[in-house]
Amino acid sequence: MTVFSRILIDSRDRRAMYVFGSLERLHAVVARATNSDASGDQHRVLWRLDKASHGAMQRLYIVSPSEPDRSVFEEELGVNADRDCSSCDYGPFLEHLESGQEWAFRVTVNPTHSVPSEGFASRGRRQPIVRRDEQAEWLFRKFRKIGCHMTINRLDQPEVAIRGTQQISFRKRGTTVVLTQVTFEGILSVDDPNTLRQALVDGIGSAKAYGCGLLTLAPLQVRSMDAI
């Protein structure tokens, strides 16, 4: 079973402010709530924090094998477990996907590319993609691989926009990790429902443990991009 969860968070709460100040702390809260570190299923847990402006509630989306422990969010983020947390079986929505459907999408990703290292035996180094046009091209290629494509508008351009980008760095096991988080919104068309279903559960790209890779869909008439 796969569960889709949404947690509404008041960013003015002192506990939420503390957690939001560090990507590592937010990662730890999600890992604790989903028991992903203990279960070894961390690669199956996806999450994304959609930040709002003007004091509006932040939305934390999670896709996990089971329902997260709401008490963790209550304790760590100051939410009301009954009012602010909701979860549902993701299966019925995934089964509803069909070829030819069009959906509004949102995804935060960490676009990277491989730079050759010296020596034939060396693996290439992953480097962030920083140019906006190259970031969009990266997503375009990823979509083709996961069973969908971006729709084209009257100007013969993909219907996609970058809604936010930020570079985040933190220390992990003695080294500095640098992520370039880019948030895209747009419209996609389904080509291969089975492949797309897998991507909605497994995520896109790297840094999934740190809030990247979760692709969410919404009906086109829902302009707020509030996912299912």
XYZ file of N, CA and C in Angstrom:
684
model
N 0.835 -1.199 0.000
C 0.000 0.000 0.000
C 0.872 1.253 0.000
N 0.467 2.258 -0.735
C 1.150 3.542 -0.740
C 0.186 4.610 -0.228
N 0.674 5.457 0.683
C -0.166 6.469 1.323
C 0.295 7.858 0.911
N -0.666 8.704 0.556
C -0.393 10.105 0.248
C -0.886 10.954 1.419
N -0.014 11.799 1.958
C -0.362 12.602 3.141
C -0.101 14.077 2.889
N -0.912 14.902 3.517
C -0.707 16.350 3.487
C -0.789 16.885 4.914
N 0.216 17.672 5.284
C 0.265 18.274 6.615
C 0.305 19.777 6.442
N -0.647 20.487 7.045
C -0.692 21.946 7.016
C 0.065 22.487 8.220
N 0.996 23.400 7.972
C 1.892 23.867 9.035
C 1.886 25.384 9.098
N 1.696 25.912 10.294
C 1.777 27.354 10.518
C 3.252 27.712 10.715
N 3.835 28.382 9.735
C 5.263 28.683 9.790
C 5.613 29.685 10.887
N 4.596 30.306 11.506
C 4.859 31.255 12.594
C 5.052 30.550 13.923
N 4.686 29.279 13.994
C 4.892 28.516 15.219
C 6.398 28.379 15.472
N 6.822 28.600 16.706
C 8.254 28.602 17.016
C 8.902 27.255 16.725
N 8.145 26.165 16.923
C 8.711 24.847 16.645
C 8.912 24.657 15.149
N 7.942 25.089 14.352
C 8.087 24.992 12.896
C 9.219 25.876 12.407
N 9.347 27.071 12.963
C 10.423 27.982 12.564
C 11.786 27.343 12.806
N 11.920 26.654 13.911
C 13.189 25.995 14.229
C 13.491 24.878 13.228
N 12.499 24.049 12.923
C 12.708 22.934 11.995
C 12.969 23.451 10.583
N 12.216 24.457 10.161
C 12.379 24.992 8.808
C 13.727 25.674 8.614
N 14.415 25.991 9.707
C 15.722 26.637 9.593
C 16.824 25.720 9.124
N 16.559 24.423 9.017
C 17.584 23.464 8.602
C 16.947 22.326 7.813
N 17.463 22.086 6.623
C 16.956 20.979 5.819
C 17.201 19.650 6.511
N 18.308 19.552 7.229
C 18.607 18.328 7.961
C 17.572 18.070 9.050
N 17.144 19.133 9.745
C 16.138 18.946 10.793
C 14.799 18.512 10.202
N 14.407 19.116 9.089
C 13.146 18.726 8.458
C 13.220 17.295 7.948
N 14.345 16.931 7.372
C 14.561 15.544 6.934
C 14.404 14.586 8.114
N 14.965 14.952 9.265
C 14.896 14.085 10.447
C 13.463 13.937 10.944
N 12.672 15.010 10.878
C 11.277 14.942 11.314
C 10.491 13.987 10.422
N 10.669 14.118 9.105
C 9.959 13.233 8.172
C 10.395 11.786 8.371
N 11.691 11.571 8.538
C 12.203 10.213 8.736
C 11.639 9.585 10.002
N 11.543 10.386 11.058
C 10.992 9.867 12.319
C 9.506 9.553 12.182
N 8.761 10.436 11.512
C 7.316 10.239 11.379
C 6.982 9.037 10.507
N 7.820 8.763 9.536
C 7.573 7.640 8.622
C 8.359 6.389 9.008
N 9.183 6.507 10.064
C 9.993 5.379 10.535
C 10.902 4.851 9.429
N 11.308 5.748 8.524
C 12.052 5.295 7.353
C 13.478 4.897 7.680
N 14.121 5.598 8.622
C 15.490 5.233 8.977
C 15.555 3.854 9.611
N 14.572 3.545 10.470
C 14.578 2.260 11.171
C 14.171 1.116 10.259
N 13.245 1.382 9.339
C 12.715 0.305 8.506
C 13.595 -0.023 7.329
N 14.519 0.906 6.990
C 15.348 0.681 5.806
C 14.628 0.992 4.523
N 13.428 1.551 4.605
C 12.632 1.858 3.421
C 12.714 3.335 3.054
N 13.807 3.989 3.453
C 13.898 5.428 3.266
C 13.751 5.814 1.799
N 14.258 4.973 0.884
C 14.178 5.317 -0.528
C 12.737 5.323 -1.024
N 11.815 4.747 -0.267
C 10.414 4.716 -0.668
C 9.625 5.896 -0.119
N 10.245 6.705 0.708
C 9.547 7.857 1.271
C 9.935 9.108 0.488
N 8.931 9.776 -0.074
C 9.135 11.034 -0.776
C 8.434 12.134 -0.004
N 8.979 13.338 -0.058
C 8.306 14.458 0.589
C 8.687 15.768 -0.094
N 7.833 16.746 0.098
C 8.095 18.080 -0.457
C 7.397 19.117 0.406
N 8.085 20.187 0.712
C 7.494 21.292 1.450
C 7.173 22.406 0.466
N 5.894 22.727 0.336
C 5.453 23.840 -0.502
C 5.278 25.067 0.379
N 6.160 26.022 0.193
C 6.131 27.217 1.029
C 5.143 28.232 0.479
N 4.460 28.886 1.385
C 3.499 29.922 1.014
C 3.983 31.266 1.538
N 3.448 32.329 0.975
C 3.842 33.673 1.391
C 2.743 34.314 2.235
N 3.081 35.441 2.816
C 2.117 36.255 3.569
C 1.488 35.493 4.739
N 2.284 34.643 5.401
C 1.812 33.980 6.596
C 0.845 32.842 6.367
N 0.659 32.426 5.124
C -0.259 31.320 4.839
C 0.336 30.004 5.341
N -0.523 28.997 5.430
C -0.086 27.695 5.915
C 0.838 27.034 4.886
N 1.947 26.468 5.379
C 2.831 25.692 4.516
C 2.240 24.288 4.365
N 2.517 23.666 3.221
C 2.013 22.323 2.968
C 3.182 21.345 2.831
N 3.151 20.320 3.653
C 4.139 19.246 3.580
C 3.449 18.023 3.000
N 3.907 17.590 1.828
C 3.352 16.404 1.175
C 4.302 15.233 1.365
N 3.738 14.063 1.618
C 4.544 12.860 1.844
C 3.901 11.682 1.117
N 4.720 10.900 0.424
C 4.301 9.622 -0.138
C 5.124 8.544 0.557
N 4.445 7.614 1.223
C 5.134 6.635 2.059
C 4.399 5.296 2.043
N 5.073 4.229 2.480
C 4.437 2.904 2.469
C 3.292 2.774 3.468
N 3.289 3.604 4.514
C 2.221 3.559 5.516
C 1.967 4.982 6.008
N 0.883 5.161 6.744
C 0.539 6.499 7.213
C 1.561 6.996 8.227
N 2.049 8.236 8.072
C 3.013 8.779 9.034
C 2.402 8.914 10.433
N 3.272 8.957 11.420
C 2.871 9.142 12.809
C 2.550 10.625 13.028
N 1.284 10.958 13.129
C 0.867 12.354 13.252
C 1.383 13.016 14.526
N 1.588 12.229 15.561
C 2.045 12.808 16.823
C 3.427 13.444 16.679
N 4.223 12.940 15.741
C 5.550 13.518 15.503
C 5.410 14.940 14.974
N 4.496 15.134 14.028
C 4.284 16.471 13.473
C 3.694 17.412 14.525
N 2.857 16.868 15.385
C 2.276 17.668 16.455
C 3.361 18.138 17.411
N 4.263 17.237 17.740
C 5.333 17.548 18.685
C 6.397 18.452 18.072
N 6.809 18.145 16.837
C 7.950 18.835 16.235
C 7.573 20.100 15.461
N 6.337 20.160 14.925
C 5.960 21.271 14.060
C 4.794 22.092 14.601
N 4.224 21.664 15.723
C 3.149 22.413 16.338
C 1.821 22.330 15.614
N 1.594 21.281 14.833
C 0.335 21.156 14.109
C -0.720 20.485 14.990
N -1.978 20.643 14.596
C -3.074 19.918 15.226
C -3.255 18.619 14.449
N -2.988 17.502 15.086
C -2.966 16.218 14.390
C -4.287 15.906 13.702
N -5.400 16.243 14.320
C -6.705 15.930 13.749
C -7.120 16.917 12.662
N -6.800 18.183 12.868
C -7.252 19.224 11.936
C -6.305 19.413 10.751
N -4.995 19.307 10.986
C -4.006 19.706 9.991
C -3.375 18.546 9.224
N -3.616 17.323 9.639
C -3.003 16.163 8.982
C -4.068 15.318 8.300
N -3.824 14.955 7.066
C -4.744 14.074 6.347
C -3.952 13.098 5.493
N -4.478 11.889 5.374
C -3.826 10.845 4.595
C -4.880 10.034 3.848
N -4.464 9.459 2.718
C -5.369 8.606 1.959
C -4.567 7.554 1.209
N -5.256 6.485 0.858
C -4.664 5.447 0.016
C -4.407 6.051 -1.361
N -3.151 6.018 -1.814
C -2.778 6.609 -3.104
C -3.219 5.738 -4.277
N -3.519 4.466 -4.008
C -3.821 3.501 -5.059
C -4.947 3.903 -5.992
N -6.120 4.276 -5.491
C -7.226 4.634 -6.385
C -6.885 5.771 -7.344
N -6.155 6.778 -6.860
C -5.763 7.865 -7.752
C -4.802 7.366 -8.834
N -3.821 6.567 -8.433
C -2.850 6.053 -9.403
C -3.530 5.201 -10.472
N -4.493 4.394 -10.053
C -5.192 3.536 -11.008
C -6.070 4.338 -11.959
N -6.408 5.557 -11.591
C -7.255 6.409 -12.422
C -6.494 6.991 -13.615
N -5.175 6.962 -13.573
C -4.378 7.542 -14.660
C -4.564 6.759 -15.954
N -4.749 7.473 -17.056
C -4.919 6.856 -18.364
C -4.140 7.640 -19.413
N -3.768 6.957 -20.467
C -3.055 7.594 -21.569
C -3.905 8.704 -22.181
N -3.269 9.841 -22.448
C -3.959 10.968 -23.056
C -4.495 11.983 -22.066
N -4.560 11.641 -20.785
C -5.027 12.600 -19.785
C -4.019 13.744 -19.648
N -4.523 14.915 -19.308
C -3.669 16.054 -19.022
C -3.874 16.485 -17.573
N -2.781 16.783 -16.905
C -2.806 17.155 -15.493
C -1.895 18.359 -15.249
N -2.298 19.199 -14.320
C -1.378 20.200 -13.792
C -0.402 19.482 -12.864
N 0.861 19.876 -12.909
C 1.854 19.202 -12.064
C 2.694 20.220 -11.315
N 3.266 19.742 -10.229
C 4.285 20.481 -9.485
C 5.348 19.496 -9.035
N 6.593 19.896 -9.101
C 7.684 19.043 -8.651
C 8.870 19.921 -8.271
N 9.531 19.552 -7.181
C 10.796 20.175 -6.808
C 11.895 19.149 -7.033
N 12.909 19.529 -7.810
C 13.949 18.572 -8.195
C 15.332 19.161 -7.949
N 16.321 18.298 -8.044
C 17.726 18.674 -7.914
C 18.417 18.319 -9.233
N 18.316 19.178 -10.246
C 18.868 18.829 -11.567
C 20.402 18.775 -11.533
N 20.949 17.669 -12.002
C 22.400 17.508 -12.054
C 22.802 16.871 -13.370
N 24.098 16.953 -13.666
C 24.642 16.231 -14.809
C 26.018 15.719 -14.429
N 26.496 14.752 -15.174
C 27.767 14.111 -14.866
C 28.901 14.799 -15.624
N 29.970 15.154 -14.869
C 31.165 15.748 -15.460
C 32.265 14.705 -15.406
N 32.884 14.363 -16.557
C 33.915 13.316 -16.565
C 35.061 13.632 -15.614
N 35.503 12.604 -14.899
C 36.665 12.729 -14.035
C 37.901 12.266 -14.780
N 39.061 12.621 -14.250
C 40.308 12.198 -14.876
C 40.488 10.695 -14.703
N 40.954 10.045 -15.780
C 41.170 8.606 -15.723
C 39.968 7.832 -16.199
N 40.206 6.791 -16.940
C 39.117 6.008 -17.509
C 38.328 5.246 -16.456
N 38.971 4.923 -15.326
C 38.310 4.109 -14.310
C 37.461 4.955 -13.362
N 37.602 6.268 -13.418
C 36.894 7.135 -12.484
C 35.469 7.394 -12.946
N 34.586 7.416 -11.984
C 33.204 7.768 -12.283
C 33.076 9.275 -12.411
N 32.147 9.716 -13.224
C 31.923 11.137 -13.385
C 31.398 11.767 -12.107
N 31.714 13.052 -11.928
C 31.238 13.802 -10.760
C 29.907 14.453 -11.102
N 28.975 14.409 -10.135
C 27.687 15.039 -10.336
C 27.803 16.536 -10.051
N 27.376 17.341 -11.004
C 27.416 18.786 -10.855
C 26.006 19.352 -11.030
N 25.663 20.409 -10.295
C 24.336 21.000 -10.448
C 24.182 21.698 -11.789
N 22.971 21.677 -12.306
C 22.639 22.425 -13.508
C 22.055 23.755 -13.051
N 22.660 24.868 -13.459
C 22.278 26.167 -12.921
C 21.540 27.051 -13.925
N 21.732 26.831 -15.209
C 21.018 27.650 -16.182
C 19.559 27.218 -16.275
N 18.651 28.194 -16.281
C 17.218 27.889 -16.246
C 16.779 27.095 -17.470
N 17.302 27.422 -18.651
C 16.892 26.691 -19.844
C 17.374 25.249 -19.791
N 18.559 25.022 -19.218
C 19.089 23.664 -19.103
C 18.350 22.888 -18.018
N 17.902 23.572 -16.972
C 17.089 22.913 -15.945
C 15.772 22.437 -16.534
N 15.139 23.276 -17.357
C 13.876 22.890 -18.001
C 14.093 21.741 -18.978
N 15.209 21.753 -19.691
C 15.511 20.670 -20.621
C 15.742 19.366 -19.865
N 16.381 19.457 -18.706
C 16.594 18.269 -17.855
C 15.248 17.648 -17.488
N 14.297 18.496 -17.071
C 12.980 17.969 -16.693
C 12.252 17.408 -17.905
N 12.387 18.065 -19.042
C 11.757 17.576 -20.271
C 12.220 16.150 -20.575
N 13.528 15.895 -20.456
C 14.062 14.549 -20.714
C 13.572 13.553 -19.669
N 13.528 13.972 -18.411
C 13.052 13.081 -17.352
C 11.609 12.671 -17.595
N 10.775 13.624 -17.988
C 9.374 13.306 -18.226
C 9.224 12.268 -19.324
N 9.992 12.371 -20.369
C 9.919 11.392 -21.458
C 10.234 9.988 -20.959
N 11.102 9.900 -19.953
C 11.495 8.597 -19.421
C 10.473 8.016 -18.450
N 9.603 8.863 -17.898
C 8.648 8.373 -16.883
C 7.226 8.285 -17.420
N 7.081 8.296 -18.740
C 5.770 8.024 -19.309
C 4.859 9.218 -19.478
N 5.429 10.418 -19.674
C 4.607 11.600 -19.907
C 5.418 12.631 -20.677
N 4.766 13.695 -21.074
C 5.468 14.805 -21.718
C 4.750 16.105 -21.400
N 5.478 17.216 -21.478
C 4.872 18.520 -21.268
C 4.070 18.907 -22.505
N 2.900 19.465 -22.274
C 2.090 19.933 -23.392
C 2.711 21.200 -23.989
N 2.381 21.479 -25.248
C 2.939 22.615 -25.987
C 1.864 23.674 -26.195
N 2.197 24.940 -25.945
C 1.218 26.007 -26.103
C 1.206 26.561 -27.533
N 0.458 27.628 -27.747
C 0.309 28.182 -29.089
C 1.593 28.788 -29.625
N 2.515 29.109 -28.735
C 3.804 29.653 -29.154
C 4.838 28.562 -29.361
N 4.348 27.325 -29.395
C 5.217 26.161 -29.608
C 6.245 26.000 -28.486
N 5.839 26.366 -27.269
C 6.698 26.243 -26.106
C 6.057 25.302 -25.087
N 6.865 24.522 -24.351
C 6.295 23.659 -23.305
C 5.584 24.480 -22.236
N 4.465 23.974 -21.750
C 3.712 24.670 -20.711
C 4.307 24.330 -19.348
N 5.368 25.044 -19.016
C 6.077 24.819 -17.764
C 6.703 26.134 -17.328
N 6.781 26.337 -16.019
C 7.400 27.541 -15.469
C 8.168 27.176 -14.219
N 9.271 27.872 -13.992
C 10.040 27.712 -12.755
C 9.461 28.659 -11.714
N 8.969 28.107 -10.616
C 8.328 28.897 -9.571
C 9.254 29.232 -8.410
N 10.402 28.610 -8.384
C 11.333 28.908 -7.300
C 12.612 28.122 -7.461
N 13.715 28.702 -7.035
C 14.996 28.002 -7.063
C 15.850 28.483 -5.892
N 16.559 27.570 -5.278
C 17.447 27.932 -4.183
C 18.561 26.907 -4.067
N 19.706 27.376 -3.624
C 20.839 26.493 -3.382
C 20.988 26.305 -1.885
N 21.069 25.049 -1.474
C 21.133 24.705 -0.059
C 22.397 23.885 0.184
N 23.107 24.203 1.237
C 24.303 23.426 1.601
C 24.222 23.035 3.069
N 24.725 21.844 3.382
C 24.763 21.376 4.762
C 25.852 20.324 4.896
N 26.244 20.064 6.117
C 27.293 19.079 6.389
C 26.678 17.711 6.616
N 27.276 16.699 6.007
C 26.828 15.320 6.179
C 28.039 14.408 6.190
N 28.236 13.747 7.306
C 29.357 12.807 7.467
C 30.698 13.440 7.098
N 30.885 14.659 7.568
C 32.163 15.320 7.377
C 32.363 16.016 6.047
N 31.387 15.953 5.157
C 31.503 16.615 3.865
C 30.359 17.604 3.675
N 30.574 18.559 2.790
C 29.553 19.550 2.500
C 28.706 19.086 1.316
N 27.405 18.996 1.523
C 26.465 18.618 0.476
C 25.791 19.888 -0.044
N 25.785 20.061 -1.359
C 25.165 21.230 -1.975
C 24.045 20.757 -2.905
N 22.843 21.272 -2.692
C 21.696 20.935 -3.525
C 21.173 22.200 -4.202
N 20.777 22.060 -5.458
C 20.106 23.141 -6.167
C 18.656 22.712 -6.360
N 17.772 23.254 -5.537
C 16.358 22.884 -5.595
C 15.618 23.816 -6.552
N 14.936 23.211 -7.523
C 14.173 23.973 -8.512
C 12.741 23.457 -8.501
N 11.784 24.358 -8.348
C 10.372 23.994 -8.338
C 9.728 24.375 -9.663
N 9.141 23.374 -10.320
C 8.468 23.559 -11.601
C 6.967 23.394 -11.427
N 6.213 24.163 -12.185
C 4.781 23.958 -12.354
C 4.480 23.966 -13.841
N 3.494 23.160 -14.242
C 3.124 23.148 -15.650
C 2.006 22.167 -15.914
N 1.919 21.755 -17.157
C 0.900 20.805 -17.586
C 1.581 19.649 -18.295
N 1.201 18.424 -17.945
C 1.753 17.243 -18.589
C 0.632 16.410 -19.192
N 1.012 15.604 -20.146
C 0.097 14.663 -20.775
C 0.628 13.255 -20.545
N -0.260 12.345 -20.208
C 0.135 10.970 -19.883
C 0.338 10.158 -21.160
N 1.497 9.508 -21.274
C 1.790 8.623 -22.397
C 1.720 7.153 -21.986
N 2.380 6.818 -20.880
C 2.446 5.448 -20.373
C 2.024 5.462 -18.908
N 0.765 5.149 -18.607
C 0.277 5.242 -17.219
C 1.071 4.404 -16.236
N 1.467 3.202 -16.622
C 2.190 2.341 -15.688
C 3.536 2.934 -15.290
N 4.262 3.466 -16.265
C 5.555 4.069 -15.969
C 5.396 5.320 -15.124
N 4.376 6.112 -15.414
C 4.131 7.323 -14.631
C 3.724 6.977 -13.204
N 2.898 5.948 -13.033
C 2.520 5.532 -11.675
C 3.755 5.201 -10.844
N 4.694 4.499 -11.451
C 5.914 4.133 -10.727
C 6.711 5.366 -10.333
N 6.766 6.346 -11.227
C 7.509 7.573 -10.925
C 6.848 8.373 -9.816
N 5.521 8.344 -9.747
C 4.815 9.067 -8.687
C 5.093 8.467 -7.309
N 5.461 7.192 -7.297
C 5.787 6.507 -6.041
C 7.282 6.545 -5.753
N 8.101 6.426 -6.807
C 9.559 6.353 -6.627
C 10.255 7.704 -6.688
N 9.628 8.704 -7.317
C 10.233 10.018 -7.404
C 11.099 10.204 -8.639
N 11.596 11.429 -8.798
C 12.385 11.823 -9.960
C 13.711 12.414 -9.501
N 14.799 11.946 -10.087
C 16.106 12.541 -9.819
C 16.684 12.151 -8.475
N 17.607 12.980 -7.999
C 18.348 12.686 -6.770
C 17.843 13.527 -5.600
N 18.475 13.320 -4.454
C 18.187 14.067 -3.215
C 16.747 13.876 -2.745
N 16.196 12.697 -2.953
C 14.808 12.434 -2.536
C 14.639 12.513 -1.015
N 15.668 12.138 -0.274
C 15.575 12.189 1.185
C 15.528 13.622 1.702
N 15.842 14.580 0.834
C 15.899 15.979 1.252
C 14.875 16.840 0.521
N 13.721 16.268 0.241
C 12.605 17.048 -0.258
C 12.535 17.230 -1.750
N 13.299 16.451 -2.502
C 13.279 16.548 -3.965
C 12.652 15.287 -4.571
N 12.089 15.445 -5.763
C 11.654 14.287 -6.538
C 10.191 13.926 -6.469
N 9.428 14.505 -5.528
C 8.013 14.160 -5.405
C 7.202 14.937 -6.438
N 6.668 14.224 -7.411
C 5.813 14.793 -8.451
C 4.360 14.653 -8.018
N 3.628 15.778 -7.981
C 2.210 15.742 -7.638
C 1.391 16.267 -8.803
N 0.183 15.730 -8.919
C -0.723 16.087 -10.006
C -2.010 16.666 -9.439
N -2.647 17.510 -10.222
C -3.937 18.090 -9.834
C -4.750 18.315 -11.093
N -6.083 18.250 -10.995
C -6.920 18.560 -12.152
C -6.619 19.954 -12.677
N -6.720 20.144 -13.969
C -6.335 21.410 -14.578
C -7.114 22.590 -14.041
N -8.376 22.371 -13.626
C -9.170 23.505 -13.163
C -8.771 23.957 -11.780
N -7.920 23.175 -11.076
C -7.468 23.569 -9.738
C -6.214 24.413 -9.900
N -6.365 25.712 -10.003
C -5.249 26.600 -10.286
C -4.332 26.803 -9.103
N -4.798 26.455 -7.906
C -3.944 26.642 -6.740
C -2.828 25.625 -6.691
N -2.857 24.623 -7.528
C -1.862 23.552 -7.566
C -1.857 22.728 -6.280
N -2.933 22.802 -5.506
C -3.047 21.962 -4.314
C -3.256 20.535 -4.781
N -2.280 19.666 -4.498
C -2.306 18.299 -5.014
C -3.467 17.527 -4.416
N -3.657 16.302 -4.916
C -4.788 15.493 -4.530
C -4.967 15.461 -3.022
